[in-house]
Amino acid sequence: MSTLEVKNLHVTIEGKKILKGVNLVMHTGEIHAIMGPNGTGKSTLSETIMGNPAYKVTQGEIFLDGKDILKMPVDERARAGLFLAMQYPAEIPGITNAEFIRGAINARRPQDDQLPIRQFLKDLDQAMEVLDMTEEMAERHLNEGFSGGEKKRNEILQLMMIKPKFAILDEIDSGLDIDALKVVSRGVNQMRGPEFGSLIITHYQRLLNYIVPDVVHVMMDGRIVKQGGPELAKKLEDEGYAGLRDELGLDIKLVDEDA
Amino acid sequence: MTIDLQKYPAIAAYAAQTNEPAWFSELRVKALQAAADLELPTFGKIRYQRWPVQIKRPLAYQASDPQLLSDVKLQSAKHIIIQLGQTTVRQQGLTELAAQGVIVCDWQTALKEHPELIKKYFMQKAIKYDQDLLTAQHVAGVTSGLLVYVPKNTVLNEPITSYFIQDATQKQDCVHHVILLADENSEVSYLENLTTIGDQPTTASIVVEVIAKAGSHVKFASVDRLGAKTTTYLNRRGHLDDDAKIDWSMGMMNDGNIVGDFDSDLIGSGSHAEVKVIAISTGRQVQGIDTRVTNYGKHTIGHILQHGVILSRSSLIFNGIGHIIKGAKGANAQQESRILMLSKKAKGDANPVLLIDDNDVQAGHAASIGRVNAEQLYYLMSRGLPQKIAERLVIRGFLGPVLEVIPSDSIREQLRDTIERKLVNGQRDE
Ligand SMILES: Nc1ncnc2c1ncn2[C@@H]1O[C@H](COP(=O)(O)OP(=O)(O)OP(=O)(O)O)[C@@H](O)[C@H]1O
Ligand SMILES: [Mg+2]
């Protein structure tokens, strides 16, 4: 079992304080969900765990199996077992999707034990079938010209192929039609098991019907303000964030609230 | 005019050793005399004048030992000629070309067996021998080269491959000349490989004249990998008659300082030049590339597309010049020059110039210098790829638009490999 631990994390972007002391512990075998209003720092948390150099940690620590990862560059964290399905994946015209995924898999294997191409193609075929992706998507340039939904599927394809210890899925459901939502959930559920943990960021309780979480966290104004089981997500869906805020007696202004 | 060769002992000695026809030795003397009053040419923002780019060592015959090539990896090809310094080391598949009237021979052979072609075309049509100091020095000093002649209406399906390996194991300058003459309605694909063996500091003067007669189509590709201690003047010039076309695809993967002058003169109406350049500068080298297309004829098309990458403390200058002469009605001149910077200390310069002397024309240009897209790099690395590999992938994407339009699969592959090698080596000094 692996453990990912975020301790009192503070993050600033361009001088602005975004995360103000986030604490979170998760283990492989568990699925956690984070919900929270727009602009509260969910993507900031994901990017900081992954190691995006644009985000500055001013305080706090992140441990993967007891090892402080804050000093590790993003590629090293990836090879250590972290994965982030991004809210806005980049388009890279220099490499085909299949070539890229194979490169990513082999980057975490020793030189003398690279994944044989046949095995790779077999695995790729299987994963693409689960995700209802056409073969042609493998030969296209990485994300180039992919539709919003295709990009999301492609993030999950990479997840299934790379098999990280911990995957953060940032709004993997946004822009997906209902069928695609089921397909993508099928992919994630297939990963579920004692060797895999996931942190799912979403605005919609619907996704959590397909991927049922063990723990739900609510984030507001750069902090995790409440934790609970799947029922917490349902409650939020019904009552909204203002209700929870008032219940907790927090002094936070929500983006879509009139002054 | 008869010239007293005794006043030029180096030329006389060389002529005697190589059995050079007198008319050519006299041409050398003429060029040498002209050189006294000529100056170095200027190429926009390329400041190369202080480099050791002039041919100063006296003309000398020097043989090279073919054994030097035992460790050099050469691609195999159906029609191939390999020259090492002044020595021709291998020729293959040329006799079957000869059966079709196609001539492929080294310079010494050309002077002896095809004097009428050399007299008519060598530095006469595409470039004049007394154009400037560099061309004059070139004519005075030429010691190796190639003549390719494709007769009228002859279509060659297989490319002609030439390797020219500069021998820098010796302290000798390298002066190499190529004439590629495509007669009316012929088609030929030619691949030139320039490399260096040895690491003596040397000067190279390489001039290529492509003469495309009416209705001919020449696909010219080069993979240029001259050595780090070689300072090079490289001039490639196309001269196009009516409805002729030249596709230039050039990979500037040299390691030393180089000034490249790539010009196409669209003389005949309906003639067309596509110039594609990929350049990678590494270490502390400077590569200055001056690409010009001049539209003289009506309805001529000149397109320039050049993408380059700069690493470490290197420099790359792309001049792009589209010149439409008065009377070239319906002419089209387009150009795009882009440079990707991998290092803050590298210098890139992209200078588009459009000179338009007629109204009834189309012209456009684009130029940019940019840094590697941080988001792309982050995305690639977030899947576990180390930074240098991720950078090479971003570079591949950047060079893709030029690579993809190169009209030959095998050349594209070869260029791709060469690019990868140059980048891997270049990243070591980062
Ligand atoms: N690169 C940036 N430059 C400036 N501000 C930024 C940047 N990235 C994020 N922010 C700001 O940080 C705050 C948190 O953004 P973040 O993307 O983490 O929110 P989020 O919770 O993921 O929101 P959403 O639900 O809309 O995705 C926002 O106010 C946002 O404007
Ligand atoms: Mg977000």
XYZ file of C-alpha atoms and ligand atoms in Angstrom:
721
model
C 0.000 0.000 0.000
C 1.190 3.510 -0.879
C 0.313 6.759 0.840
C 0.067 10.294 -0.452
C 0.083 12.931 2.245
C -0.416 16.665 1.867
C 0.478 18.640 4.985
C -0.480 22.240 5.650
C 0.096 23.202 2.015
C 0.254 26.894 1.124
C 0.594 27.954 -2.511
C 0.796 31.335 -4.216
C 0.433 32.214 -7.879
C 1.802 35.523 -9.025
C 1.859 36.803 -5.488
C -1.737 35.767 -4.790
C -2.391 33.259 -1.989
C -4.447 30.411 -3.382
C -3.969 27.451 -1.052
C -4.064 28.340 2.616
C -3.210 25.173 4.491
C -4.506 22.043 2.777
C -4.310 18.718 4.620
C -5.109 15.450 2.925
C -4.100 11.809 3.362
C -4.947 9.083 0.923
C -3.902 5.491 0.357
C -3.895 3.222 -2.630
C -7.111 1.253 -2.749
C -9.117 4.413 -2.036
C -10.988 6.841 -4.227
C -11.312 10.381 -2.939
C -13.383 13.159 -4.451
C -12.886 16.895 -4.096
C -15.736 19.264 -4.752
C -15.798 22.993 -4.342
C -16.825 26.267 -5.924
C -15.019 27.711 -8.959
C -11.727 29.360 -8.203
C -11.184 27.816 -4.766
C -7.905 26.133 -5.678
C -8.749 22.576 -6.743
C -6.672 22.702 -9.905
C -3.968 24.524 -7.985
C -3.801 21.620 -5.538
C -3.602 19.073 -8.359
C -0.926 20.969 -10.249
C 1.108 21.495 -7.107
C 1.031 17.814 -6.202
C 2.105 16.967 -9.741
C 4.873 19.573 -9.725
C 3.862 22.274 -12.197
C 6.693 24.817 -11.912
C 4.226 27.707 -12.263
C 2.943 27.124 -8.703
C 5.028 28.255 -5.738
C 4.781 26.391 -2.459
C 5.354 28.836 0.382
C 4.704 26.437 3.245
C 3.881 22.802 3.907
C 4.954 19.429 2.566
C 3.851 16.627 0.276
C 4.954 13.065 0.951
C 4.709 10.014 -1.230
C 5.325 6.951 0.930
C 7.071 9.142 3.450
C 9.351 10.739 0.887
C 9.176 14.509 0.457
C 8.472 15.084 -3.222
C 8.451 18.876 -3.289
C 12.027 19.036 -4.484
C 11.447 16.541 -7.253
C 10.802 17.855 -10.779
C 7.567 16.856 -12.434
C 9.019 13.996 -14.508
C 10.553 12.390 -11.434
C 7.237 12.608 -9.568
C 5.552 10.973 -12.535
C 8.049 8.148 -12.506
C 7.550 7.838 -8.735
C 3.897 7.021 -9.413
C 1.881 10.240 -9.704
C -0.423 11.046 -12.576
C -2.568 14.052 -13.331
C -5.352 13.945 -15.881
C -5.369 17.619 -16.694
C -8.296 19.947 -16.988
C -6.766 21.358 -20.193
C -4.352 18.865 -21.802
C -1.733 20.384 -24.127
C -1.563 19.592 -27.845
C 1.801 18.263 -29.041
C 2.249 17.908 -32.794
C 5.707 16.261 -32.636
C 4.719 12.750 -31.657
C 1.926 10.309 -32.248
C -0.286 9.336 -29.386
C 0.892 5.718 -29.421
C 4.574 6.642 -29.599
C 4.123 9.011 -26.697
C 2.369 6.515 -24.469
C 5.005 3.895 -25.191
C 7.722 6.452 -24.394
C 6.012 7.313 -21.127
C 5.756 3.649 -20.106
C 9.341 2.934 -21.023
C 10.591 6.035 -19.223
C 9.734 4.291 -15.951
C 11.274 0.955 -16.866
C 14.968 0.130 -16.899
C 16.814 0.324 -20.249
C 17.211 -3.444 -20.371
C 13.555 -4.119 -19.638
C 11.597 -1.988 -22.094
C 8.052 -3.030 -22.865
C 8.055 -5.201 -25.992
C 6.196 -3.491 -28.802
C 3.781 -6.407 -29.312
C 2.782 -6.402 -25.673
C 2.354 -2.645 -25.822
C 0.118 -2.780 -28.875
C -1.980 -5.506 -27.309
C -2.461 -3.501 -24.103
C -3.198 -0.378 -26.096
C -5.843 -2.118 -28.172
C -7.543 -3.420 -25.065
C -7.563 -0.079 -23.279
C -8.843 1.712 -26.357
C -11.627 -0.792 -26.637
C -12.705 -0.141 -23.058
C -12.776 3.574 -23.860
C -14.572 3.158 -27.208
C -11.715 4.891 -29.006
C -11.060 4.268 -32.691
C -7.665 2.872 -33.684
C -7.004 5.989 -35.686
C -6.670 7.986 -32.446
C -3.460 6.110 -31.638
C -1.736 7.293 -34.788
C -2.769 10.923 -34.540
C -0.443 13.503 -33.077
C -0.791 13.790 -29.321
C -4.052 15.634 -28.575
C -3.667 17.687 -31.737
C -7.071 18.698 -32.996
C -8.775 16.368 -30.504
C -12.219 17.501 -29.400
C -12.717 18.327 -25.733
C -14.244 14.921 -25.051
C -11.570 13.098 -27.044
C -8.878 14.772 -24.999
C -10.516 13.564 -21.781
C -10.733 10.022 -23.068
C -7.128 10.266 -24.069
C -6.135 11.279 -20.557
C -7.823 8.148 -19.238
C -6.187 6.057 -21.942
C -2.801 7.261 -20.723
C -3.836 6.547 -17.149
C -4.791 2.983 -18.005
C -1.572 2.376 -19.899
C 0.817 4.039 -17.453
C -0.835 2.523 -14.350
C 0.316 5.047 -11.749
C -0.042 4.600 -7.984
C -2.065 7.774 -7.607
C -4.093 9.532 -10.275
C -5.586 12.957 -9.859
C -8.436 13.493 -12.287
C -9.198 17.174 -12.709
C -12.734 17.615 -14.049
C -12.476 14.549 -16.199
C -16.256 14.762 -16.633
C -16.469 18.297 -17.985
C -17.425 18.444 -21.627
C -18.370 14.757 -21.763
C -21.711 13.605 -23.067
C -23.583 11.041 -20.979
C -22.328 8.041 -22.914
C -18.763 9.278 -22.756
C -19.119 9.808 -19.029
C -19.998 6.142 -18.623
C -17.126 5.089 -20.853
C -14.578 7.161 -18.989
C -15.913 5.932 -15.639
C -15.590 2.375 -16.885
C -11.927 3.066 -17.559
C -11.298 4.456 -14.102
C -13.247 1.679 -12.384
C -11.142 -0.863 -14.204
C -8.106 0.657 -12.513
C -9.641 0.301 -9.059
C -7.778 -2.073 -6.811
C -5.336 -2.251 -3.930
C -2.475 -0.792 -6.016
C -4.340 2.276 -7.215
C -5.649 5.411 -5.560
C -7.410 8.341 -7.151
C -8.339 11.894 -6.313
C -11.281 13.001 -8.410
C -12.128 16.647 -8.831
C -15.613 17.286 -10.055
C -18.455 19.757 -9.955
C -21.123 17.168 -10.594
C -22.410 14.514 -8.310
C -23.383 12.500 -11.384
C -19.788 11.308 -11.949
C -19.737 9.984 -8.385
C -22.679 7.742 -9.194
C -20.441 5.967 -11.687
C -17.218 6.141 -9.727
C -18.316 5.810 -6.144
C -15.804 7.512 -3.826
C -14.705 6.348 -0.393
C -14.168 9.896 0.854
C -15.561 13.246 -0.298
C -13.717 16.483 0.550
C -15.166 19.938 0.165
C -12.751 22.707 -0.622
C -13.481 26.378 -0.152
C -11.200 29.370 -0.242
C -7.995 27.364 -0.367
C -8.808 24.912 2.433
C -10.557 21.617 2.875
C -13.507 22.559 5.020
C -15.404 19.304 5.315
C -15.038 15.577 4.743
C -17.587 12.825 4.517
C -18.829 9.834 2.540
C -20.621 9.764 -0.834
C -23.723 11.224 0.846
C -21.873 14.536 1.296
C -21.772 14.972 -2.482
C -25.527 14.383 -2.702
C -26.156 16.907 0.031
C -24.065 19.528 -1.805
C -25.926 18.845 -5.013
C -29.182 19.596 -3.195
C -28.149 22.486 -0.981
C -25.262 24.193 -2.815
C -22.083 25.625 -1.286
C -23.702 28.639 0.372
C -25.677 26.309 2.638
C -22.565 24.420 3.735
C -20.631 27.626 4.226
C -23.295 29.091 6.472
C -23.640 25.824 8.366
C -19.884 25.883 9.023
C -20.003 29.585 9.843
C -17.301 30.429 7.268
C -16.714 33.978 6.127
C -16.110 33.324 2.428
C -17.475 35.039 -0.612
C -18.459 32.695 -3.416
C -17.754 33.732 -7.012
C -21.340 33.546 -8.239
C -22.911 35.202 -5.280
C -24.319 38.724 -5.466
C -22.766 41.187 -3.052
C 44.893 35.929 -74.203
C 47.512 33.439 -73.154
C 48.516 33.372 -69.560
C 51.995 32.582 -68.420
C 51.386 29.852 -65.869
C 54.962 30.096 -64.639
C 53.944 33.209 -62.732
C 51.516 31.012 -60.817
C 53.663 28.130 -59.637
C 51.004 26.562 -57.399
C 48.509 26.416 -60.258
C 51.165 25.157 -62.638
C 52.223 22.422 -60.247
C 48.666 21.387 -59.546
C 47.849 21.337 -63.274
C 50.835 19.156 -63.991
C 50.014 16.726 -61.211
C 46.383 16.353 -62.152
C 46.724 16.705 -65.898
C 44.383 19.647 -65.842
C 43.388 21.073 -69.240
C 45.089 24.415 -69.881
C 41.836 26.297 -70.424
C 40.756 25.539 -66.869
C 44.071 26.567 -65.331
C 43.746 29.810 -67.245
C 40.311 30.319 -65.780
C 41.817 29.954 -62.303
C 44.362 32.637 -63.083
C 41.654 34.921 -64.459
C 39.653 34.476 -61.258
C 42.734 35.080 -59.120
C 43.451 38.281 -60.997
C 39.849 39.411 -60.675
C 39.895 38.658 -56.953
C 42.369 41.476 -56.367
C 39.619 44.024 -57.009
C 36.684 42.169 -55.466
C 35.169 42.387 -52.014
C 33.377 40.038 -49.683
C 29.637 39.959 -50.319
C 27.209 41.142 -47.654
C 24.319 38.992 -46.452
C 21.929 41.113 -44.430
C 22.498 40.582 -40.748
C 25.058 37.815 -41.125
C 28.395 39.143 -39.940
C 30.853 36.563 -41.118
C 33.501 38.839 -42.589
C 36.047 38.262 -39.816
C 35.790 34.519 -39.928
C 38.506 32.559 -41.692
C 36.141 32.085 -44.606
C 38.536 33.077 -47.382
C 40.608 30.510 -49.217
C 44.163 31.534 -48.391
C 46.162 28.351 -48.699
C 47.675 27.913 -52.167
C 46.159 25.401 -54.554
C 47.601 21.953 -53.891
C 46.904 18.420 -54.887
C 46.459 16.143 -51.897
C 45.296 12.578 -52.001
C 43.214 11.169 -49.156
C 43.414 7.656 -47.835
C 40.115 5.815 -48.429
C 40.840 3.868 -45.214
C 39.752 6.980 -43.334
C 36.197 6.076 -44.254
C 36.287 2.624 -42.700
C 34.424 3.870 -39.588
C 32.105 6.283 -41.372
C 28.518 5.217 -41.741
C 27.231 5.867 -45.239
C 23.726 5.190 -46.441
C 23.576 2.803 -49.353
C 21.875 3.928 -52.524
C 21.357 2.699 -56.046
C 23.270 5.477 -57.780
C 26.031 6.803 -55.602
C 29.322 8.639 -55.819
C 31.530 9.098 -52.787
C 34.365 11.567 -52.632
C 36.826 12.042 -49.808
C 38.706 15.302 -50.130
C 40.104 15.358 -53.655
C 39.820 11.600 -54.048
C 36.875 9.730 -55.513
C 36.576 6.579 -53.435
C 33.514 4.854 -54.753
C 31.044 4.999 -57.621
C 28.115 2.664 -57.952
C 25.215 2.287 -60.331
C 26.506 4.990 -62.656
C 27.046 2.895 -65.777
C 23.361 2.103 -66.081
C 22.728 5.843 -65.903
C 25.336 6.384 -68.619
C 23.313 4.065 -70.838
C 20.516 6.646 -70.684
C 22.925 9.458 -71.491
C 23.043 10.624 -67.887
C 26.435 11.902 -66.789
C 27.552 11.602 -63.177
C 31.274 12.163 -62.763
C 33.808 13.823 -60.528
C 35.338 17.164 -61.315
C 38.614 15.985 -62.839
C 36.758 13.652 -65.156
C 34.302 16.371 -66.100
C 37.106 18.749 -67.090
C 38.644 16.131 -69.336
C 35.597 14.461 -70.788
C 32.933 17.163 -70.810
C 34.764 20.441 -71.354
C 31.933 21.842 -73.488
C 29.474 21.571 -70.583
C 31.887 23.007 -68.035
C 32.916 25.871 -70.307
C 29.303 26.746 -70.923
C 27.934 26.434 -67.409
C 30.680 26.635 -64.781
C 30.207 29.988 -63.057
C 28.701 31.460 -66.213
C 24.967 31.258 -65.927
C 23.758 30.719 -62.393
C 26.685 32.496 -60.709
C 29.411 34.602 -62.301
C 32.995 33.781 -61.370
C 33.753 37.454 -60.668
C 30.586 38.166 -58.721
C 32.544 38.750 -55.509
C 35.688 37.777 -53.675
C 34.280 34.465 -52.462
C 33.177 33.288 -55.897
C 36.513 34.314 -57.441
C 38.484 32.488 -54.746
C 36.273 29.513 -55.303
C 37.029 29.354 -59.030
C 40.751 29.807 -58.450
C 40.839 27.036 -55.856
C 38.363 24.352 -56.873
C 39.862 20.876 -56.380
C 36.899 18.546 -56.245
C 33.362 18.386 -57.388
C 30.706 16.763 -59.392
C 28.963 17.100 -62.724
C 25.460 15.697 -63.104
C 23.783 15.999 -66.464
C 20.326 14.643 -67.229
C 19.394 14.694 -70.926
C 16.174 16.013 -72.409
C 12.967 14.153 -71.578
C 14.776 11.763 -69.256
C 12.958 10.902 -66.064
C 15.033 9.255 -63.346
C 13.024 7.375 -60.774
C 15.831 6.638 -58.349
C 17.708 9.499 -56.710
C 21.373 10.166 -57.375
C 23.244 10.264 -54.073
C 26.499 12.042 -53.531
C 28.680 12.004 -50.467
C 31.327 14.600 -50.111
C 33.493 14.023 -47.082
C 35.792 16.895 -46.393
C 39.208 15.590 -45.324
C 40.150 17.699 -42.333
C 42.732 15.207 -41.129
C 45.061 17.356 -43.215
C 45.522 21.098 -43.082
C 44.001 21.747 -46.463
C 41.138 23.930 -47.547
C 38.255 22.354 -49.276
C 36.933 23.866 -52.485
C 34.163 21.830 -53.993
C 31.914 22.539 -56.933
C 28.757 20.867 -58.164
C 26.956 21.442 -61.426
C 23.568 19.808 -61.758
C 22.199 20.354 -65.201
C 18.666 19.168 -65.924
C 17.934 19.451 -69.610
C 14.484 20.204 -71.006
C 11.586 18.222 -69.538
C 13.843 15.983 -67.498
C 13.247 14.940 -63.896
C 15.869 14.132 -61.322
C 16.181 13.790 -57.603
C 19.600 14.463 -56.111
C 20.732 13.978 -52.512
C 23.892 15.627 -51.323
C 25.637 14.718 -48.073
C 28.367 17.013 -46.832
C 30.398 15.829 -43.870
C 33.841 16.233 -42.379
C 36.358 13.757 -41.145
C 39.216 14.974 -38.963
C 39.447 18.097 -36.841
C 42.044 20.388 -38.327
C 40.821 23.987 -38.561
C 39.983 24.452 -42.233
C 38.016 26.571 -44.649
C 35.454 25.150 -47.021
C 34.107 26.862 -50.105
C 31.285 24.882 -51.624
C 29.263 26.080 -54.575
C 26.386 24.241 -56.179
C 24.848 25.395 -59.426
C 21.534 23.877 -60.421
C 20.502 24.708 -63.943
C 16.932 23.704 -64.634
C 16.063 23.962 -68.298
C 12.540 24.484 -69.596
C 9.991 22.075 -68.170
C 12.491 20.223 -65.990
C 11.927 19.262 -62.376
C 14.803 18.963 -59.913
C 14.400 17.699 -56.387
C 17.502 18.777 -54.556
C 18.029 17.593 -50.991
C 20.993 18.008 -48.735
C 22.069 16.839 -45.327
C 24.896 19.151 -44.333
C 27.022 18.050 -41.406
C 30.336 19.812 -41.767
C 32.640 19.648 -38.775
C 33.051 21.953 -35.794
C 36.439 23.279 -36.928
C 35.383 23.912 -40.520
C 34.418 27.449 -41.498
C 32.228 27.282 -44.548
C 30.973 29.407 -47.374
C 28.153 27.429 -48.969
C 26.460 28.823 -52.019
C 23.610 26.982 -53.711
C 22.097 28.659 -56.692
C 19.268 27.679 -58.982
C 18.711 29.051 -62.453
C 15.277 28.214 -63.830
C 13.978 28.465 -67.370
C 10.332 28.380 -68.472
C 8.112 26.133 -66.360
C 11.070 24.565 -64.583
C 10.776 23.627 -60.951
C 13.328 23.141 -58.199
C 12.381 21.681 -54.810
C 15.173 22.493 -52.403
C 15.209 20.637 -49.069
C 18.218 21.491 -46.984
C 19.145 20.287 -43.523
C 21.741 22.570 -41.996
C 23.141 20.328 -39.277
C 26.720 21.586 -39.397
C 28.768 21.968 -36.233
C 30.976 24.867 -37.310
C 30.421 28.414 -38.482
C 28.779 28.663 -41.844
C 27.384 31.271 -44.129
C 24.839 29.797 -46.504
C 23.683 31.680 -49.569
C 20.729 29.917 -51.152
C 19.359 31.675 -54.191
C 16.951 30.811 -56.944
C 16.584 32.924 -60.061
C 13.183 32.382 -61.629
C 14.116 33.515 -65.117
C 11.620 31.658 -67.284
C 7.906 32.299 -67.095
C 5.983 29.846 -64.963
C 9.107 28.654 -63.180
C 8.794 27.644 -59.553
C 11.164 27.287 -56.598
C 10.245 25.743 -53.242
C 12.969 26.293 -50.684
C 12.771 24.365 -47.423
C 15.452 24.798 -44.814
C 15.790 23.154 -41.429
C 18.665 24.387 -39.308
C 19.902 23.457 -35.866
C 22.631 25.457 -34.180
C 24.407 24.128 -31.103
C 27.393 24.909 -28.899
C 28.861 28.260 -29.829
C 28.498 27.990 -33.561
C 26.956 30.564 -35.873
C 24.902 29.535 -38.874
C 23.856 32.416 -41.106
C 21.455 31.532 -43.864
C 20.523 33.935 -46.594
C 17.737 32.529 -48.727
C 16.622 34.525 -51.714
C 14.207 33.881 -54.544
C 14.056 36.395 -57.389
C 11.037 36.386 -59.672
C 12.067 37.611 -63.124
C 9.575 35.719 -65.273
C 5.811 36.099 -65.450
C 3.684 33.829 -63.248
C 6.702 32.581 -61.355
C 6.329 31.155 -57.862
C 8.912 31.430 -55.098
C 8.232 29.952 -51.662
C 10.654 29.981 -48.769
C 9.976 27.983 -45.610
C 12.698 27.840 -42.973
C 12.490 26.583 -39.410
C 15.437 26.527 -37.057
C 16.300 25.619 -33.492
C 19.018 27.158 -31.355
C 20.657 25.627 -28.284
C 23.378 26.657 -25.816
C 25.161 29.828 -26.919
C 24.732 29.300 -30.610
C 23.342 31.674 -33.204
C 21.122 31.261 -36.184
C 20.237 33.966 -38.655
C 17.564 33.436 -41.274
C 17.374 36.082 -43.957
C 14.479 35.507 -46.296
C 14.411 37.621 -49.415
C 11.618 37.615 -51.953
C 12.380 39.895 -54.852
C 9.895 40.489 -57.655
C 11.411 42.268 -60.653
C 9.392 44.734 -62.697
C 7.556 42.922 -65.462
C 7.090 39.689 -63.491
C 3.311 39.901 -63.787
C 1.360 37.392 -61.764
C 4.424 36.459 -59.715
C 4.065 34.987 -56.262
C 6.600 35.350 -53.434
C 5.852 33.868 -50.005
C 8.129 33.209 -47.109
C 8.079 32.014 -43.543
C 11.042 31.909 -41.153
C 10.701 30.652 -37.606
C 13.235 30.065 -34.873
C 12.746 28.172 -31.630
C 15.050 29.053 -28.726
C 15.996 26.338 -26.272
C 18.357 28.474 -24.285
C 18.337 32.067 -23.100
C 21.915 32.482 -24.218
C 21.254 31.467 -27.796
C 20.676 34.147 -30.414
C 18.161 33.950 -33.212
C 17.350 36.431 -35.904
C 14.675 36.081 -38.577
C 14.638 38.826 -41.194
C 11.985 38.811 -43.839
C 12.565 41.113 -46.809
C 10.150 41.618 -49.665
C 11.291 43.753 -52.590
C 8.486 44.272 -55.029
C 8.905 46.181 -58.264
C 5.669 45.159 -59.954
C 2.031 45.653 -58.959
C 0.311 42.638 -60.333
C 1.770 40.172 -57.829
C 1.095 38.261 -54.619
C 3.528 38.372 -51.751
C 3.547 37.621 -48.066
C 5.834 36.873 -45.187
C 5.826 35.572 -41.636
C 8.663 35.459 -39.153
C 8.950 34.598 -35.485
C 11.358 33.767 -32.712
C 9.924 31.996 -29.718
C 10.758 29.936 -26.691
C 9.684 26.375 -26.052
C 6.066 26.252 -24.963
C 6.232 25.644 -21.200
C 2.823 23.988 -21.099
C 3.766 21.451 -23.734
C 6.973 20.668 -21.916
C 5.165 20.286 -18.602
C 2.535 18.037 -20.099
C 5.117 15.698 -21.613
C 7.176 15.612 -18.427
C 4.099 14.990 -16.308
C 3.925 11.577 -17.966
C 7.445 10.768 -16.881
C 9.498 11.832 -19.884
C 12.803 13.447 -18.873
C 13.165 17.106 -19.822
C 15.608 16.589 -22.687
C 13.432 14.013 -24.366
C 10.398 16.231 -23.863
C 12.283 19.131 -25.432
C 13.184 17.058 -28.451
C 9.546 16.133 -28.912
C 8.479 19.763 -28.802
C 11.222 20.520 -31.345
C 10.025 17.721 -33.579
C 6.586 19.252 -33.528
C 8.057 22.620 -34.403
C 10.045 21.246 -37.332
C 7.185 19.036 -38.499
C 5.605 21.561 -40.877
C 8.857 21.696 -42.864
C 9.716 17.993 -42.619
C 6.257 16.882 -43.667
C 6.374 18.764 -46.949
C 9.755 17.416 -48.026
C 8.926 15.418 -51.133
C 10.798 12.183 -50.340
C 10.195 9.619 -47.620
C 13.770 8.438 -47.429
C 15.195 11.945 -47.198
C 12.653 12.835 -44.557
C 13.739 9.796 -42.537
C 17.396 10.592 -42.953
C 16.854 14.206 -41.951
C 14.841 13.119 -38.932
C 17.696 10.890 -37.746
C 20.260 13.597 -38.344
C 18.168 16.127 -36.436
C 17.809 13.752 -33.504
C 21.570 13.140 -33.401
C 22.430 16.825 -33.656
C 19.963 17.659 -30.883
C 21.181 14.918 -28.562
C 24.771 16.101 -29.026
C 23.751 19.739 -28.692
C 21.845 19.119 -25.467
C 25.028 17.759 -23.878
C 26.473 21.281 -23.747
C 23.304 22.817 -22.340
N -1.684 31.022 -13.817
C -2.470 31.753 -13.016
N -2.278 33.083 -12.948
C -3.059 33.841 -12.133
N -4.030 33.353 -11.367
C -4.244 32.041 -11.400
C -3.488 31.161 -12.225
N -3.921 29.917 -12.053
C -4.927 29.991 -11.162
N -5.122 31.263 -10.761
C -6.106 31.726 -9.824
O -6.081 30.896 -8.708
C -7.385 30.691 -8.208
C -7.624 29.188 -8.068
O -7.654 28.630 -9.367
P -7.907 27.070 -9.612
O -7.737 26.844 -11.042
O -7.048 26.316 -8.685
O -9.429 26.928 -9.183
P -10.381 25.665 -9.277
O -10.846 25.404 -7.916
O -9.743 24.584 -10.012
O -11.586 26.294 -10.140
P -12.517 25.626 -11.268
O -13.562 24.885 -10.535
O -13.089 26.800 -11.962
O -11.673 24.776 -12.124
C -8.323 31.383 -9.151
O -8.671 32.631 -8.593
C -7.499 31.598 -10.391
O -7.886 32.765 -11.076
Mg -9.991 23.715 -11.886
